[in-house]
Amino acid sequence: MKSLAGLMVLAALAFAVGCSAKRLQADAGGPGGGSIGIDGGATGGGGPGGVTTAGAGGAGGGIGTGGAGGTLFTGRRSFVVTSTLDLGGNPAPTGAPTSHVFTMVVDGDMATAILGAGIQGFVSPIQPTAGGFRVTAPMTLPIPGAPAWFVYYTDLTFALDPTGLLNGSGSGQLTLNGGGGCNRNYNSAATMSLTGTPDTVAPVLTIASAGDLTDPFSSFGVVSTEPLPGQTARPVLRAASGDTVVLSPSFTPSDTFLTGFDKPAVVLRFGEQYSIDLTGMTDFAGNAAVAPTTDGLGFTTVAAPPLVAADGFESVTGATLGGAQVLSGAGDPVINGTHSLYVPSETPTTPTKTELALRLPVSPGKIVVRFAYRNVNLSSATNTYFAIGSVGGSIVIGLLPSDTGATTTGTIAGTQVLLGPLGTMTIDLPADVTDEIVLERVAQVVACPGFPASPTQGIIIDDLRIE
């Protein structure tokens, strides 16, 4: 069994693309203190190459706005930067991007720059150069609107002119990362020409999920188009019934910047309307965060699944139950009695699918969910798991062990299938279980873009009970 952290590892979340966030590091500067003019020259008494940070070295600090001897500014200045890419004549795939837009926040007190696009962001010290500044740390940023494309900056310099604009240049690589084994990779050396204007663009926050938002168990995130201050307000998930859930910062919370937020690992209400409140959230320039459409960020969860008795599905009268088929015909590979549930193998059309959902009553003193099972048409290309939890409570994940026994052939609805050995699955109940629990079976499929997915692994279950 695993916690929801295991679920997140299995999920191919759209908003987790090898992200990195480095904590703000101050540059101690050269001897004697001083500050930096817009052209990289010292406006105070700093030594060669000196960069003064607030509280380190000479008094004052800050980055100059008018060259040597210019007026200093404190705090941060935010820019929307367009990086025009030049591949030097190297051939590129059809549709390869020719430009890259990202946000750059120059901190005059700390002599640092925060750069970010989407959920990925970096912070780096800046050092004076002849005519400007250099971002000292290499970084890789995604290209918004171009999935799997990234720009790797190994060198980036910039200057701020007296009118408040930013210009600069860079070198590095344009990369297409199609994922391990997908054979869709591309890499080319590139040079960049940068232009930046003051950031007056509102950060747009969107919901990103590999699962079905209507499923109360689904994990999802809220992703910003640019880095946000670490001290910004958090998105709040609000139910029409009045429940509220505050989303948590993705990855390690930072007092420097944030790029995304996650729904906590709790079960939402079934048949409930939810909306995400962005009140109080702003970017570094003070622009208030907005949703991608005027309809806001919202969804409605599915109706509650059927409540079942612990009788091995013997009282079921229909052909289906909770999304699964009911096996009861002559020759069906029923595990026990006259009825079993069957989740068939299928070729999925979505990365994550809830294949089965059932509710079970929980009596005081019970500690586990238990059921008998047989895998059908075994497949190593699919990750499947069971999730249990009470509404408003935490989620526990159960992973089936690998089959080690012999397989046999069988027939279901006239189709021959390969049956795994009989097994028993046990999942501990969450500590915050109530008088009712929901069990789900979920399939996750990892497939290369542009290639068909492999069939999922089916399963027969029986004797489902709480003990």
PDB file of N, CA and C in Angstrom, residues 60-131:
ATOM      1  N   GLY A  60      22.993  50.818   1.396  1.00  0.00           N
ATOM      2  CA  GLY A  60      22.226  51.196   0.206  1.00  0.00           C
ATOM      3  C   GLY A  60      21.858  49.985  -0.602  1.00  0.00           C
ATOM      4  N   GLY A  61      22.762  49.516  -1.438  1.00  0.00           N
ATOM      5  CA  GLY A  61      22.461  48.386  -2.295  1.00  0.00           C
ATOM      6  C   GLY A  61      21.552  48.797  -3.431  1.00  0.00           C
ATOM      7  N   GLY A  62      21.151  47.832  -4.226  1.00  0.00           N
ATOM      8  CA  GLY A  62      20.223  48.095  -5.309  1.00  0.00           C
ATOM      9  C   GLY A  62      20.919  48.180  -6.651  1.00  0.00           C
ATOM     10  N   ILE A  63      20.122  48.189  -7.712  1.00  0.00           N
ATOM     11  CA  ILE A  63      20.617  48.248  -9.090  1.00  0.00           C
ATOM     12  C   ILE A  63      20.309  49.619  -9.664  1.00  0.00           C
ATOM     13  N   GLY A  64      21.271  50.186 -10.343  1.00  0.00           N
ATOM     14  CA  GLY A  64      21.085  51.523 -10.877  1.00  0.00           C
ATOM     15  C   GLY A  64      20.153  51.562 -12.070  1.00  0.00           C
ATOM     16  N   THR A  65      19.497  52.705 -12.277  1.00  0.00           N
ATOM     17  CA  THR A  65      18.583  52.866 -13.401  1.00  0.00           C
ATOM     18  C   THR A  65      19.117  53.818 -14.451  1.00  0.00           C
ATOM     19  N   GLY A  66      20.280  54.390 -14.252  1.00  0.00           N
ATOM     20  CA  GLY A  66      20.749  55.356 -15.235  1.00  0.00           C
ATOM     21  C   GLY A  66      22.241  55.321 -15.451  1.00  0.00           C
ATOM     22  N   GLY A  67      22.855  54.146 -15.369  1.00  0.00           N
ATOM     23  CA  GLY A  67      24.283  54.041 -15.599  1.00  0.00           C
ATOM     24  C   GLY A  67      25.061  54.463 -14.373  1.00  0.00           C
ATOM     25  N   ALA A  68      26.379  54.643 -14.560  1.00  0.00           N
ATOM     26  CA  ALA A  68      27.242  54.990 -13.433  1.00  0.00           C
ATOM     27  C   ALA A  68      26.756  56.269 -12.778  1.00  0.00           C
ATOM     28  N   GLY A  69      26.611  56.227 -11.465  1.00  0.00           N
ATOM     29  CA  GLY A  69      26.141  57.391 -10.738  1.00  0.00           C
ATOM     30  C   GLY A  69      24.653  57.592 -10.811  1.00  0.00           C
ATOM     31  N   GLY A  70      23.908  56.650 -11.440  1.00  0.00           N
ATOM     32  CA  GLY A  70      22.473  56.819 -11.616  1.00  0.00           C
ATOM     33  C   GLY A  70      21.705  56.637 -10.328  1.00  0.00           C
ATOM     34  N   THR A  71      20.418  56.943 -10.389  1.00  0.00           N
ATOM     35  CA  THR A  71      19.540  56.791  -9.240  1.00  0.00           C
ATOM     36  C   THR A  71      19.282  55.312  -8.987  1.00  0.00           C
ATOM     37  N   LEU A  72      19.364  54.896  -7.741  1.00  0.00           N
ATOM     38  CA  LEU A  72      19.151  53.500  -7.410  1.00  0.00           C
ATOM     39  C   LEU A  72      17.669  53.206  -7.267  1.00  0.00           C
ATOM     40  N   PHE A  73      17.309  51.928  -7.489  1.00  0.00           N
ATOM     41  CA  PHE A  73      15.958  51.505  -7.136  1.00  0.00           C
ATOM     42  C   PHE A  73      16.067  50.285  -6.235  1.00  0.00           C
ATOM     43  N   THR A  74      15.071  50.138  -5.412  1.00  0.00           N
ATOM     44  CA  THR A  74      14.999  48.982  -4.538  1.00  0.00           C
ATOM     45  C   THR A  74      13.795  48.147  -4.941  1.00  0.00           C
ATOM     46  N   GLY A  75      13.711  46.951  -4.367  1.00  0.00           N
ATOM     47  CA  GLY A  75      12.600  46.074  -4.700  1.00  0.00           C
ATOM     48  C   GLY A  75      12.820  45.366  -6.018  1.00  0.00           C
ATOM     49  N   ARG A  76      11.723  45.014  -6.679  1.00  0.00           N
ATOM     50  CA  ARG A  76      11.784  44.182  -7.878  1.00  0.00           C
ATOM     51  C   ARG A  76      11.138  44.874  -9.058  1.00  0.00           C
ATOM     52  N   ARG A  77      11.633  44.554 -10.245  1.00  0.00           N
ATOM     53  CA  ARG A  77      11.016  44.970 -11.499  1.00  0.00           C
ATOM     54  C   ARG A  77      10.726  43.731 -12.332  1.00  0.00           C
ATOM     55  N   SER A  78       9.505  43.644 -12.860  1.00  0.00           N
ATOM     56  CA  SER A  78       9.061  42.464 -13.594  1.00  0.00           C
ATOM     57  C   SER A  78       8.926  42.780 -15.075  1.00  0.00           C
ATOM     58  N   PHE A  79       9.336  41.815 -15.904  1.00  0.00           N
ATOM     59  CA  PHE A  79       9.295  41.986 -17.358  1.00  0.00           C
ATOM     60  C   PHE A  79       8.697  40.745 -18.008  1.00  0.00           C
ATOM     61  N   VAL A  80       7.978  40.982 -19.103  1.00  0.00           N
ATOM     62  CA  VAL A  80       7.602  39.907 -20.008  1.00  0.00           C
ATOM     63  C   VAL A  80       8.632  39.907 -21.124  1.00  0.00           C
ATOM     64  N   VAL A  81       9.398  38.825 -21.222  1.00  0.00           N
ATOM     65  CA  VAL A  81      10.533  38.753 -22.134  1.00  0.00           C
ATOM     66  C   VAL A  81      10.194  37.843 -23.305  1.00  0.00           C
ATOM     67  N   THR A  82      10.470  38.322 -24.509  1.00  0.00           N
ATOM     68  CA  THR A  82      10.363  37.505 -25.714  1.00  0.00           C
ATOM     69  C   THR A  82      11.765  37.178 -26.192  1.00  0.00           C
ATOM     70  N   SER A  83      12.066  35.890 -26.274  1.00  0.00           N
ATOM     71  CA  SER A  83      13.374  35.410 -26.694  1.00  0.00           C
ATOM     72  C   SER A  83      13.241  34.841 -28.104  1.00  0.00           C
ATOM     73  N   THR A  84      13.811  35.534 -29.083  1.00  0.00           N
ATOM     74  CA  THR A  84      13.782  35.060 -30.465  1.00  0.00           C
ATOM     75  C   THR A  84      14.921  34.067 -30.681  1.00  0.00           C
ATOM     76  N   LEU A  85      14.582  32.882 -31.192  1.00  0.00           N
ATOM     77  CA  LEU A  85      15.538  31.782 -31.305  1.00  0.00           C
ATOM     78  C   LEU A  85      16.145  31.726 -32.701  1.00  0.00           C
ATOM     79  N   ASP A  86      17.454  31.595 -32.778  1.00  0.00           N
ATOM     80  CA  ASP A  86      18.172  31.434 -34.042  1.00  0.00           C
ATOM     81  C   ASP A  86      18.954  30.130 -33.973  1.00  0.00           C
ATOM     82  N   LEU A  87      18.597  29.173 -34.839  1.00  0.00           N
ATOM     83  CA  LEU A  87      19.245  27.863 -34.834  1.00  0.00           C
ATOM     84  C   LEU A  87      20.462  27.801 -35.733  1.00  0.00           C
ATOM     85  N   GLY A  88      20.844  28.924 -36.292  1.00  0.00           N
ATOM     86  CA  GLY A  88      22.049  28.961 -37.108  1.00  0.00           C
ATOM     87  C   GLY A  88      21.973  28.100 -38.345  1.00  0.00           C
ATOM     88  N   GLY A  89      20.797  27.945 -38.891  1.00  0.00           N
ATOM     89  CA  GLY A  89      20.646  27.146 -40.110  1.00  0.00           C
ATOM     90  C   GLY A  89      20.458  25.664 -39.861  1.00  0.00           C
ATOM     91  N   ASN A  90      20.497  25.221 -38.612  1.00  0.00           N
ATOM     92  CA  ASN A  90      20.293  23.799 -38.328  1.00  0.00           C
ATOM     93  C   ASN A  90      18.859  23.393 -38.672  1.00  0.00           C
ATOM     94  N   PRO A  91      18.673  22.231 -39.311  1.00  0.00           N
ATOM     95  CA  PRO A  91      17.307  21.791 -39.636  1.00  0.00           C
ATOM     96  C   PRO A  91      16.522  21.509 -38.372  1.00  0.00           C
ATOM     97  N   ALA A  92      15.240  21.839 -38.401  1.00  0.00           N
ATOM     98  CA  ALA A  92      14.378  21.646 -37.240  1.00  0.00           C
ATOM     99  C   ALA A  92      13.100  20.941 -37.683  1.00  0.00           C
ATOM    100  N   PRO A  93      12.456  20.183 -36.791  1.00  0.00           N
ATOM    101  CA  PRO A  93      11.197  19.524 -37.149  1.00  0.00           C
ATOM    102  C   PRO A  93      10.123  20.534 -37.521  1.00  0.00           C
ATOM    103  N   THR A  94       9.174  20.093 -38.318  1.00  0.00           N
ATOM    104  CA  THR A  94       8.051  20.943 -38.681  1.00  0.00           C
ATOM    105  C   THR A  94       7.315  21.388 -37.420  1.00  0.00           C
ATOM    106  N   GLY A  95       7.054  22.669 -37.348  1.00  0.00           N
ATOM    107  CA  GLY A  95       6.349  23.204 -36.191  1.00  0.00           C
ATOM    108  C   GLY A  95       7.226  23.569 -35.027  1.00  0.00           C
ATOM    109  N   ALA A  96       8.555  23.467 -35.195  1.00  0.00           N
ATOM    110  CA  ALA A  96       9.455  23.840 -34.108  1.00  0.00           C
ATOM    111  C   ALA A  96       9.273  25.323 -33.788  1.00  0.00           C
ATOM    112  N   PRO A  97       9.222  25.692 -32.511  1.00  0.00           N
ATOM    113  CA  PRO A  97       9.014  27.100 -32.142  1.00  0.00           C
ATOM    114  C   PRO A  97      10.202  27.964 -32.543  1.00  0.00           C
ATOM    115  N   THR A  98       9.913  29.212 -32.833  1.00  0.00           N
ATOM    116  CA  THR A  98      10.955  30.177 -33.208  1.00  0.00           C
ATOM    117  C   THR A  98      11.136  31.263 -32.161  1.00  0.00           C
ATOM    118  N   SER A  99      10.321  31.238 -31.119  1.00  0.00           N
ATOM    119  CA  SER A  99      10.457  32.219 -30.047  1.00  0.00           C
ATOM    120  C   SER A  99      10.017  31.606 -28.730  1.00  0.00           C
ATOM    121  N   HIS A 100      10.349  32.286 -27.655  1.00  0.00           N
ATOM    122  CA  HIS A 100      10.090  31.792 -26.311  1.00  0.00           C
ATOM    123  C   HIS A 100       9.716  32.977 -25.434  1.00  0.00           C
ATOM    124  N   VAL A 101       8.583  32.908 -24.760  1.00  0.00           N
ATOM    125  CA  VAL A 101       8.122  33.987 -23.898  1.00  0.00           C
ATOM    126  C   VAL A 101       8.189  33.509 -22.449  1.00  0.00           C
ATOM    127  N   PHE A 102       8.810  34.295 -21.599  1.00  0.00           N
ATOM    128  CA  PHE A 102       8.889  33.966 -20.191  1.00  0.00           C
ATOM    129  C   PHE A 102       8.863  35.245 -19.365  1.00  0.00           C
ATOM    130  N   THR A 103       8.718  35.097 -18.067  1.00  0.00           N
ATOM    131  CA  THR A 103       8.712  36.222 -17.145  1.00  0.00           C
ATOM    132  C   THR A 103      10.073  36.316 -16.472  1.00  0.00           C
ATOM    133  N   MET A 104      10.564  37.542 -16.305  1.00  0.00           N
ATOM    134  CA  MET A 104      11.842  37.760 -15.630  1.00  0.00           C
ATOM    135  C   MET A 104      11.638  38.856 -14.590  1.00  0.00           C
ATOM    136  N   VAL A 105      11.973  38.541 -13.352  1.00  0.00           N
ATOM    137  CA  VAL A 105      11.836  39.481 -12.248  1.00  0.00           C
ATOM    138  C   VAL A 105      13.237  39.811 -11.745  1.00  0.00           C
ATOM    139  N   VAL A 106      13.654  41.056 -11.914  1.00  0.00           N
ATOM    140  CA  VAL A 106      14.977  41.501 -11.483  1.00  0.00           C
ATOM    141  C   VAL A 106      14.849  42.116 -10.099  1.00  0.00           C
ATOM    142  N   ASP A 107      15.595  41.580  -9.142  1.00  0.00           N
ATOM    143  CA  ASP A 107      15.536  42.038  -7.766  1.00  0.00           C
ATOM    144  C   ASP A 107      16.710  42.970  -7.503  1.00  0.00           C
ATOM    145  N   GLY A 108      16.421  44.257  -7.312  1.00  0.00           N
ATOM    146  CA  GLY A 108      17.474  45.231  -7.111  1.00  0.00           C
ATOM    147  C   GLY A 108      18.118  45.173  -5.749  1.00  0.00           C
ATOM    148  N   ASP A 109      17.424  44.620  -4.764  1.00  0.00           N
ATOM    149  CA  ASP A 109      17.985  44.527  -3.420  1.00  0.00           C
ATOM    150  C   ASP A 109      18.923  43.327  -3.275  1.00  0.00           C
ATOM    151  N   MET A 110      18.519  42.209  -3.866  1.00  0.00           N
ATOM    152  CA  MET A 110      19.267  40.967  -3.700  1.00  0.00           C
ATOM    153  C   MET A 110      20.194  40.668  -4.867  1.00  0.00           C
ATOM    154  N   ALA A 111      20.169  41.505  -5.925  1.00  0.00           N
ATOM    155  CA  ALA A 111      20.991  41.270  -7.116  1.00  0.00           C
ATOM    156  C   ALA A 111      20.766  39.869  -7.657  1.00  0.00           C
ATOM    157  N   THR A 112      19.490  39.545  -7.876  1.00  0.00           N
ATOM    158  CA  THR A 112      19.108  38.245  -8.404  1.00  0.00           C
ATOM    159  C   THR A 112      18.043  38.437  -9.471  1.00  0.00           C
ATOM    160  N   ALA A 113      17.807  37.378 -10.231  1.00  0.00           N
ATOM    161  CA  ALA A 113      16.738  37.360 -11.215  1.00  0.00           C
ATOM    162  C   ALA A 113      15.950  36.076 -11.058  1.00  0.00           C
ATOM    163  N   ILE A 114      14.635  36.179 -11.094  1.00  0.00           N
ATOM    164  CA  ILE A 114      13.741  35.030 -11.112  1.00  0.00           C
ATOM    165  C   ILE A 114      13.206  34.905 -12.528  1.00  0.00           C
ATOM    166  N   LEU A 115      13.377  33.748 -13.150  1.00  0.00           N
ATOM    167  CA  LEU A 115      12.897  33.505 -14.495  1.00  0.00           C
ATOM    168  C   LEU A 115      11.948  32.323 -14.470  1.00  0.00           C
ATOM    169  N   GLY A 116      10.835  32.430 -15.188  1.00  0.00           N
ATOM    170  CA  GLY A 116       9.886  31.335 -15.164  1.00  0.00           C
ATOM    171  C   GLY A 116       8.925  31.358 -16.319  1.00  0.00           C
ATOM    172  N   ALA A 117       8.454  30.167 -16.683  1.00  0.00           N
ATOM    173  CA  ALA A 117       7.404  29.988 -17.674  1.00  0.00           C
ATOM    174  C   ALA A 117       6.593  28.778 -17.254  1.00  0.00           C
ATOM    175  N   GLY A 118       5.287  28.947 -17.111  1.00  0.00           N
ATOM    176  CA  GLY A 118       4.473  27.841 -16.642  1.00  0.00           C
ATOM    177  C   GLY A 118       4.890  27.433 -15.248  1.00  0.00           C
ATOM    178  N   ILE A 119       4.898  26.119 -15.000  1.00  0.00           N
ATOM    179  CA  ILE A 119       5.193  25.647 -13.654  1.00  0.00           C
ATOM    180  C   ILE A 119       6.681  25.624 -13.341  1.00  0.00           C
ATOM    181  N   GLN A 120       7.515  25.913 -14.310  1.00  0.00           N
ATOM    182  CA  GLN A 120       8.954  25.823 -14.085  1.00  0.00           C
ATOM    183  C   GLN A 120       9.552  27.207 -13.846  1.00  0.00           C
ATOM    184  N   GLY A 121      10.377  27.310 -12.818  1.00  0.00           N
ATOM    185  CA  GLY A 121      11.000  28.578 -12.499  1.00  0.00           C
ATOM    186  C   GLY A 121      12.360  28.389 -11.872  1.00  0.00           C
ATOM    187  N   PHE A 122      13.202  29.398 -11.999  1.00  0.00           N
ATOM    188  CA  PHE A 122      14.555  29.365 -11.451  1.00  0.00           C
ATOM    189  C   PHE A 122      14.882  30.732 -10.873  1.00  0.00           C
ATOM    190  N   VAL A 123      15.785  30.751  -9.921  1.00  0.00           N
ATOM    191  CA  VAL A 123      16.311  32.002  -9.407  1.00  0.00           C
ATOM    192  C   VAL A 123      17.822  31.917  -9.462  1.00  0.00           C
ATOM    193  N   SER A 124      18.458  33.015  -9.867  1.00  0.00           N
ATOM    194  CA  SER A 124      19.910  33.023 -10.041  1.00  0.00           C
ATOM    195  C   SER A 124      20.470  34.371  -9.633  1.00  0.00           C
ATOM    196  N   PRO A 125      21.669  34.385  -9.048  1.00  0.00           N
ATOM    197  CA  PRO A 125      22.363  35.664  -8.876  1.00  0.00           C
ATOM    198  C   PRO A 125      22.660  36.283 -10.235  1.00  0.00           C
ATOM    199  N   ILE A 126      22.779  37.611 -10.270  1.00  0.00           N
ATOM    200  CA  ILE A 126      23.212  38.293 -11.493  1.00  0.00           C
ATOM    201  C   ILE A 126      24.524  39.014 -11.195  1.00  0.00           C
ATOM    202  N   GLN A 127      25.390  39.047 -12.189  1.00  0.00           N
ATOM    203  CA  GLN A 127      26.692  39.677 -12.047  1.00  0.00           C
ATOM    204  C   GLN A 127      26.848  40.756 -13.112  1.00  0.00           C
ATOM    205  N   PRO A 128      27.577  41.838 -12.798  1.00  0.00           N
ATOM    206  CA  PRO A 128      27.776  42.905 -13.785  1.00  0.00           C
ATOM    207  C   PRO A 128      28.686  42.440 -14.917  1.00  0.00           C
ATOM    208  N   THR A 129      28.396  42.911 -16.115  1.00  0.00           N
ATOM    209  CA  THR A 129      29.244  42.685 -17.283  1.00  0.00           C
ATOM    210  C   THR A 129      29.449  44.036 -17.956  1.00  0.00           C
ATOM    211  N   ALA A 130      30.249  44.055 -18.994  1.00  0.00           N
ATOM    212  CA  ALA A 130      30.428  45.286 -19.759  1.00  0.00           C
ATOM    213  C   ALA A 130      29.119  45.615 -20.464  1.00  0.00           C
ATOM    214  N   GLY A 131      28.405  46.595 -19.945  1.00  0.00           N
ATOM    215  CA  GLY A 131      27.168  47.027 -20.574  1.00  0.00           C
ATOM    216  C   GLY A 131      25.916  46.400 -20.026  1.00  0.00           C
TER     217      GLY A 131
END
